[in-house]
Amino acid sequence: MKNKAITSRDVDYGKWYTDIVMAAKLASYSNVKGCIVIEPNGYAIWEMMMKILDAKFKETGHQNVSMPLLIPENLINKESELIQGFAPEVAWVTIGGQKQLEERLCIRPTSETLFSDYYSGVIESYRDLPKKYNQWCNILRWEKETRPFLRSREFLWQEGHTVHETSSEAEEETKKMLEIYKDFYENYMAIPALTGLKTESEKFAGAEYTYTVEALMYNGYSLQGGTSHYFGNKFSKAYDIKFLNRNNVREYAYQTSWGVSTRMIGALIMVHGDDRGLVLPPKIAPYQVVIIALGNDEEVEKVCYKLNAELNQNNIRSYIDNTDKSAGFKFAEAEVKGIPIRIEVGSRDLKNNVLTIVRRDNYEKEIIDINTDITNYVVNLCNTIQKDMFNKAKQRNDTKTFTCNTIEEVKTIMNSNPGYIKALWCGDYNCELKMKEIRGTKSRCIKDEEFKEGKCVVCGKDAKHMVYWGIQY
Amino acid sequence: MKNKAITSRDVDYGKWYTDIVMAAKLASYSNVKGCIVIEPNGYAIWEMMMKILDAKFKETGHQNVSMPLLIPENLINKESELIQGFAPEVAWVTIGGQKQLEERLCIRPTSETLFSDYYSGVIESYRDLPKKYNQWCNILRWEKETRPFLRSREFLWQEGHTVHETSSEAEEETKKMLEIYKDFYENYMAIPALTGLKTESEKFAGAEYTYTVEALMYNGYSLQGGTSHYFGNKFSKAYDIKFLNRNNVREYAYQTSWGVSTRMIGALIMVHGDDRGLVLPPKIAPYQVVIIALGNDEEVEKVCYKLNAELNQNNIRSYIDNTDKSAGFKFAEAEVKGIPIRIEVGSRDLKNNVLTIVRRDNYEKEIIDINTDITNYVVNLCNTIQKDMFNKAKQRNDTKTFTCNTIEEVKTIMNSNPGYIKALWCGDYNCELKMKEIRGTKSRCIKDEEFKEGKCVVCGKDAKHMVYWGIQY
C-alpha cells in the first residue's frame, strides 16, 4: 500500500524527498523565505539526536554554554579567511530600537569569532586549559537555493569550540570528535560514514584542515554530514588568545571546532526512506513501537493497554494509536512516520492467542504467541532492525563505489549511476575544477590510507592522494 | 570567610548581584553590546530548568517545535497591538547575502506572529485541535539598560503557543500553565510565587488578559518571573485561524501563550544568594554535593572516591574537587557556586570514623559516623534544605508584605523598606500612574480573592480590586 501523497523515489527523487518531509509532518515551509518550521515529528528526531550526542560530549569532558546570536562587524572581520568565506551568506542587522546602528551586526553563520573573543578574555595560563565548550543553537546563512533540512537559511546545530595547550592535544580532539560523529552515524543512524580530510579548496574557511563525515544517499549523491576542524593557532593569533605555558612563556593557544546539524534528519530520510515514507532506525526513533487495535473490542483494547504499559515500563518508546481512524489509515500513518515496529492486536488473533508484528524496514510480518516475553522480543527485534538497516545501506554504498582510472570512466558512471568515485589525484586545484564539470562532482575526502602510486585521474601526472569524489547535496 | 570578590549585599545590592554572576562564573559580558555569554555554571542551571519544565510540558500533552528566527515586516504588522508593543525594541535585518532586502525582517521578540501564521495553514477542523506546541529558543529585544539574566538584549526562553476549540478550554490551558510555573517556582526553585492577573496597562500586548508569576527579591523588589496569556481570538482574527467546528460552522480559534526565561537564574541569585555567593536549592543545583579532601592522604582519597561513586550510583549529583588548590580555596569556590552540601574528608576525621557535612544555605556543620548510609543521609538533607530555603524566603516575603490604606503609607514603606504593598484600587490608569511616581511602584497583580469593599489607595474612590504593588526589576 503506497502512500498516495508520496511520489515514487525512482520517478522523481527530489519530489519524493519533499513529499516525505510533508507527509511525515517533519517540517513545513514557512512564510519566511528559505526558512522552515520544524514540526513535532521532525523536532522529536532532533531531540533524540541532541540527547545522544550531548551525553557523548559530556562524557568526553565538554560543557555547554550560550554565546550571543549577533556579531559586530569589526569582530568578525578580524579573521580574514573566515569573513571572506562567509561574507556572501550573512544577514546584517542595521536597525535596533528604532535607530540606525553605528556598527552593523551579523547574525552568526558560525561562532568561531565569538568563542575566540570570549576565550581571549578568560584564558591566562595553561591552568585554564583545555577549554572544551559546546553550544546548541540556531545559525543563519543566506542560501539561495533551499531544501528542508538539507539546506535552509536558518538551521539548528551544535558547535563545539575547544582551546588547548599543544597542537597535538588539539589535533587529538579534532580526531576524537570525528570518531564520535562516525560512531553516531553508523551505530545510531545506521548510516555508513566515510571519513577523511577535505582538500584545501573544500576545507572550512580559516581552518588548517577539516575532517568530514560523508554519507551516500539512495540516489548516489553524497552529503557532508558533519565536520571537525583543526585551527592550529590561526584564530588565536587573530583574536589574541595567549596563555602562559608551563615554561612561563606566553604563547598562542591551539583550537578546534566541530559541528553537526538538523541536516542529519535529511540524511536519515534519504538513506533509509522508501515509497511509503520515512524508515527510522530504532535507536533514533522517537517511537520504536506503535500498537494498533483491529476493531473495537474491549478485550483487544485491554491487551493493547497492557502491552504498551509493559513496553514503556521497560524503557521502550511505545504508544497506542487510539484515534478514531481506520486500522488501514493508522498503518499508513505509522509507515509514513517510519516507526520501526507495528504490533497489531485483533480479536481473531486473540482467539488464537497470537499477535501480529510488522517490521517497517522490510515489511516482514511475524505471528507470535501472545505469551511471548514482549519486552525481550522487541529489544531483540530493534537490534536486528538496527543492524539490518545499516547492512542494507552498507551494501548499497559498496555497489555504488567505483574505482576509476580515467576521466571518461568518471563521466560514464556519474551520468548513469552516480556514487562515490575512488580516483587518484595530483593535488592540483585545476584538476578538481575539471572534475566539477561532470555534474558538479567534487572531492568528498582524501583517503590516503588507500593510496598507491599512480597517475592523477584528470591530468595524468603523478598522483599524491587517493580521493573519494561525489556529487554533493 | 567572605569571598573577597563579592560586595556585601547590604552595602550595594546591584554590585553584589553582578559580583555573584561573575564570581560564580554564571555569565560574563560579551563584546556584543547588551548580550551576555552564559558560561558553563550558568548554562548547567538552565539545563536543569529546561529538563524539569520540558518533562512537565510533555506530561501535559505539549510537543516541541522550531519556528524561524526572523519575521517579515508585513507578517508582524498584522496584529496591531503586538507590533505597537514591540516596535521600540526590535532589531531589523535589512541586508542578506550582500543585497538590500526588499522587505526587512525583524528578529523575533516573541513568536505569536509565526505560530499564528503557521497555525492558520494547518488547522482546518476541530479534529486538528487542540494544538499544543512549545519551543525553546533565543529572543531579541533591544533593551537600553541591561543586567545579566534579568534583562539583556538576547535571552533564552521557552514559549508555548496553543490553539483551542473553545474559549473555556483555552482559559483552562492558561491557568494550567500558570500552575505549572507556580509549582516550579515553589517546589523546585524554593521561591514563593505570587500569582494573579496583570492590570490592563501591564498585560501583554495583544492579550485579552495575562497571568503573572511574581517573586520578591531579597531587597524587596519584585521580579516578573513568568507569564501566561489568554488571547481569545485576537490573533486568530488577525492571522485568519479558522476551523470547522462540531456544528460544521467555520469559526475563529482560541489561543494562549506562556513563557519563562533565563531570567529565572537571576531570581535564584536574588532570592537565595548571600555574601559568599550563590545558594542553590538541591532540586535545581547541577551538583548537589561536593566532596573535598583535607590533605593528600591515600586513604582519604579512597574514601572520597567511594562516597562519590555511591552517591552518583544513587542519582545524586555529586563530584570530587580534586584540583590542586588548597582546601580553603575549594570551600570558597563551592560556596560561591552555591553547591548545597559539602562533604569534608580528613585523615584526622577518618581516625575518629567520622565525616564532616556542611550545609551551604545556613553553614550548619554536622559530624556524622562514617558508616552512616550516605545516600539516605544526603537525600534527607536535600529535602530539608529544599524546605528550609523555601520557608526562609516565605518568611521574608511575609515580613515584606504591607497592607496600606493611604498613599502616604505606601511612600513611607517604599522609601525605607520596600516590598509588596497590598492596597485597594479603583481600576483607573491614572491612579497607577500616581503610584508609579513612588520609586516606580507598579501593580504586580490583581488578587481579587483578597478583595473587600473599600476605597482606592490613591484617589479615595470606591475600589474595584485588591492589588499587590511593588518596585519592579
Short mmCIF file of C-alpha atoms in Angstrom, two decimals, chain A residues 261-448:
data_model
loop_
_atom_site.label_atom_id
_atom_site.label_comp_id
_atom_site.label_asym_id
_atom_site.label_seq_id
_atom_site.Cartn_x
_atom_site.Cartn_y
_atom_site.Cartn_z
CA SER A 261 23.13 19.94 12.36
CA THR A 262 19.46 19.23 11.61
CA ARG A 263 20.75 18.26 8.16
CA MET A 264 21.17 14.80 9.72
CA ILE A 265 17.38 14.46 9.57
CA GLY A 266 17.68 14.88 5.79
CA ALA A 267 20.31 12.12 5.71
CA LEU A 268 18.01 9.75 7.62
CA ILE A 269 15.24 10.32 5.09
CA MET A 270 17.43 9.92 2.02
CA VAL A 271 19.35 6.86 3.20
CA HIS A 272 16.51 4.84 4.74
CA GLY A 273 13.22 6.20 3.38
CA ASP A 274 11.14 4.32 0.82
CA ASP A 275 7.99 4.96 -1.22
CA ARG A 276 5.76 4.59 1.83
CA GLY A 277 7.66 7.21 3.80
CA LEU A 278 10.32 7.54 6.44
CA VAL A 279 12.08 4.49 7.90
CA LEU A 280 13.68 5.21 11.25
CA PRO A 281 16.42 3.16 12.89
CA PRO A 282 15.16 2.05 16.34
CA LYS A 283 17.91 3.87 18.27
CA ILE A 284 16.91 7.26 16.84
CA ALA A 285 13.17 6.72 16.50
CA PRO A 286 11.15 8.90 18.93
CA TYR A 287 8.69 6.00 18.99
CA GLN A 288 10.02 2.49 18.39
CA VAL A 289 6.69 0.70 18.56
CA VAL A 290 3.13 1.57 17.58
CA ILE A 291 0.31 -0.62 18.83
CA ILE A 292 -2.82 -0.71 16.68
CA ALA A 293 -6.10 -2.37 17.58
CA LEU A 294 -8.11 -4.04 14.82
CA GLY A 295 -11.75 -3.26 15.53
CA ASN A 296 -13.48 -2.01 18.65
CA ASP A 297 -13.23 -4.86 21.07
CA GLU A 298 -12.86 -4.33 24.81
CA GLU A 299 -10.57 -7.31 25.21
CA VAL A 300 -8.42 -6.05 22.34
CA GLU A 301 -8.19 -2.65 23.95
CA LYS A 302 -7.13 -4.20 27.25
CA VAL A 303 -4.36 -6.16 25.57
CA CYS A 304 -3.12 -3.03 23.75
CA TYR A 305 -3.02 -1.16 27.00
CA LYS A 306 -1.19 -3.94 28.81
CA LEU A 307 1.40 -4.33 26.05
CA ASN A 308 2.04 -0.61 25.92
CA ALA A 309 2.39 -0.29 29.67
CA GLU A 310 4.84 -3.17 29.82
CA LEU A 311 6.97 -1.80 26.98
CA ASN A 312 7.05 1.70 28.43
CA GLN A 313 7.98 0.35 31.84
CA ASN A 314 10.96 -1.29 30.22
CA ASN A 315 12.11 1.91 28.52
CA ILE A 316 10.86 1.00 25.09
CA ARG A 317 9.32 4.02 23.40
CA SER A 318 5.87 2.72 22.52
CA TYR A 319 2.40 4.19 22.05
CA ILE A 320 -1.12 3.11 21.13
CA ASP A 321 -2.74 4.80 18.17
CA ASN A 322 -6.22 5.11 19.64
CA THR A 323 -7.55 7.78 17.30
CA ASP A 324 -10.87 7.01 15.62
CA LYS A 325 -9.30 6.41 12.22
CA SER A 326 -9.49 3.09 10.38
CA ALA A 327 -6.78 0.48 11.01
CA GLY A 328 -5.60 0.83 7.41
CA PHE A 329 -5.21 4.57 7.84
CA LYS A 330 -3.29 4.02 11.07
CA PHE A 331 -0.96 1.56 9.34
CA ALA A 332 -0.21 4.07 6.60
CA GLU A 333 0.37 6.85 9.11
CA ALA A 334 2.76 4.77 11.20
CA GLU A 335 4.55 3.79 8.00
CA VAL A 336 4.94 7.33 6.73
CA LYS A 337 6.35 8.36 10.13
CA GLY A 338 8.81 5.47 9.94
CA ILE A 339 8.01 3.77 13.25
CA PRO A 340 10.21 0.65 13.29
CA ILE A 341 7.78 -1.91 14.73
CA ARG A 342 3.99 -2.24 14.46
CA ILE A 343 2.08 -4.52 16.77
CA GLU A 344 -1.40 -5.42 15.58
CA VAL A 345 -3.94 -6.70 18.08
CA GLY A 346 -7.14 -8.20 16.67
CA SER A 347 -9.95 -10.19 18.23
CA ARG A 348 -9.46 -13.09 15.84
CA ASP A 349 -5.76 -13.13 16.69
CA LEU A 350 -6.56 -13.08 20.39
CA LYS A 351 -8.77 -16.13 19.99
CA ASN A 352 -5.77 -17.89 18.51
CA ASN A 353 -3.56 -16.47 21.26
CA VAL A 354 -1.32 -14.62 18.87
CA LEU A 355 -0.20 -11.11 17.97
CA THR A 356 0.99 -9.80 14.60
CA ILE A 357 4.28 -7.96 14.39
CA VAL A 358 5.29 -5.98 11.30
CA ARG A 359 8.72 -4.51 10.64
CA ARG A 360 8.80 -1.13 8.95
CA ASP A 361 12.17 -1.59 7.26
CA ASN A 362 11.32 -4.68 5.17
CA TYR A 363 7.56 -5.21 5.84
CA GLU A 364 8.22 -8.66 7.27
CA LYS A 365 5.30 -9.93 9.28
CA GLU A 366 5.57 -12.36 12.14
CA ILE A 367 2.81 -14.02 14.15
CA ILE A 368 3.92 -14.52 17.73
CA ASP A 369 2.41 -16.30 20.69
CA ILE A 370 0.60 -13.89 22.99
CA ASN A 371 2.61 -15.21 25.92
CA THR A 372 5.92 -14.23 24.35
CA ASP A 373 8.07 -12.05 26.59
CA ILE A 374 7.22 -8.93 24.59
CA THR A 375 9.95 -6.70 26.00
CA ASN A 376 12.62 -9.22 25.20
CA TYR A 377 11.12 -9.79 21.77
CA VAL A 378 11.00 -6.07 20.93
CA VAL A 379 14.52 -5.41 22.24
CA ASN A 380 15.89 -8.19 20.05
CA LEU A 381 13.88 -7.09 17.04
CA CYS A 382 15.09 -3.49 17.49
CA ASN A 383 18.67 -4.74 17.48
CA THR A 384 18.04 -6.82 14.37
CA ILE A 385 16.37 -3.94 12.53
CA GLN A 386 19.16 -1.57 13.53
CA LYS A 387 21.78 -3.99 12.19
CA ASP A 388 19.84 -4.87 9.04
CA MET A 389 19.28 -1.22 8.17
CA PHE A 390 22.97 -0.48 8.50
CA ASN A 391 23.90 -3.51 6.40
CA LYS A 392 21.42 -2.61 3.70
CA ALA A 393 22.87 0.90 3.45
CA LYS A 394 26.39 -0.51 3.55
CA GLN A 395 25.66 -2.89 0.73
CA ARG A 396 24.25 -0.05 -1.36
CA ASN A 397 27.39 2.01 -0.66
CA ASP A 398 29.54 -0.89 -1.82
CA THR A 399 27.66 -1.30 -5.08
CA LYS A 400 27.81 2.45 -5.65
CA THR A 401 31.53 2.88 -5.04
CA PHE A 402 33.59 2.80 -8.23
CA THR A 403 37.32 2.89 -8.81
CA CYS A 404 38.17 4.99 -11.88
CA ASN A 405 41.43 5.46 -13.73
CA THR A 406 40.29 7.87 -16.42
CA ILE A 407 38.03 10.88 -16.52
CA GLU A 408 35.96 9.15 -19.20
CA GLU A 409 35.12 6.39 -16.73
CA VAL A 410 34.13 9.02 -14.20
CA LYS A 411 31.82 10.67 -16.75
CA THR A 412 30.15 7.40 -17.70
CA ILE A 413 29.43 6.50 -14.11
CA MET A 414 28.32 9.92 -12.92
CA ASN A 415 25.99 10.30 -15.89
CA SER A 416 24.31 6.93 -15.41
CA ASN A 417 24.53 5.57 -11.88
CA PRO A 418 26.34 8.06 -9.66
CA GLY A 419 28.03 7.19 -6.40
CA TYR A 420 31.44 7.50 -4.82
CA ILE A 421 34.33 7.57 -7.29
CA LYS A 422 37.66 6.39 -5.93
CA ALA A 423 40.35 8.02 -8.03
CA LEU A 424 43.91 9.26 -7.67
CA TRP A 425 44.61 12.99 -7.66
CA CYS A 426 47.75 15.05 -8.19
CA GLY A 427 46.78 17.71 -5.66
CA ASP A 428 46.19 20.45 -8.26
CA TYR A 429 43.08 22.60 -7.81
CA ASN A 430 42.66 22.77 -11.60
CA CYS A 431 42.05 19.05 -11.70
CA GLU A 432 39.32 19.46 -9.06
CA LEU A 433 37.74 22.12 -11.28
CA LYS A 434 37.81 19.71 -14.25
CA MET A 435 36.04 17.07 -12.19
CA LYS A 436 33.46 19.63 -11.16
CA GLU A 437 32.42 19.97 -14.79
CA ILE A 438 30.99 16.44 -14.54
CA ARG A 439 27.64 17.16 -12.89
CA GLY A 440 29.38 19.13 -10.13
CA THR A 441 31.49 16.19 -8.95
CA LYS A 442 33.63 17.29 -6.01
CA SER A 443 36.29 15.75 -3.84
CA ARG A 444 34.44 14.38 -0.80
CA CYS A 445 37.54 13.47 1.14
CA ILE A 446 41.12 12.31 0.96
CA LYS A 447 41.70 8.69 1.90
CA ASP A 448 45.47 8.30 1.90
#
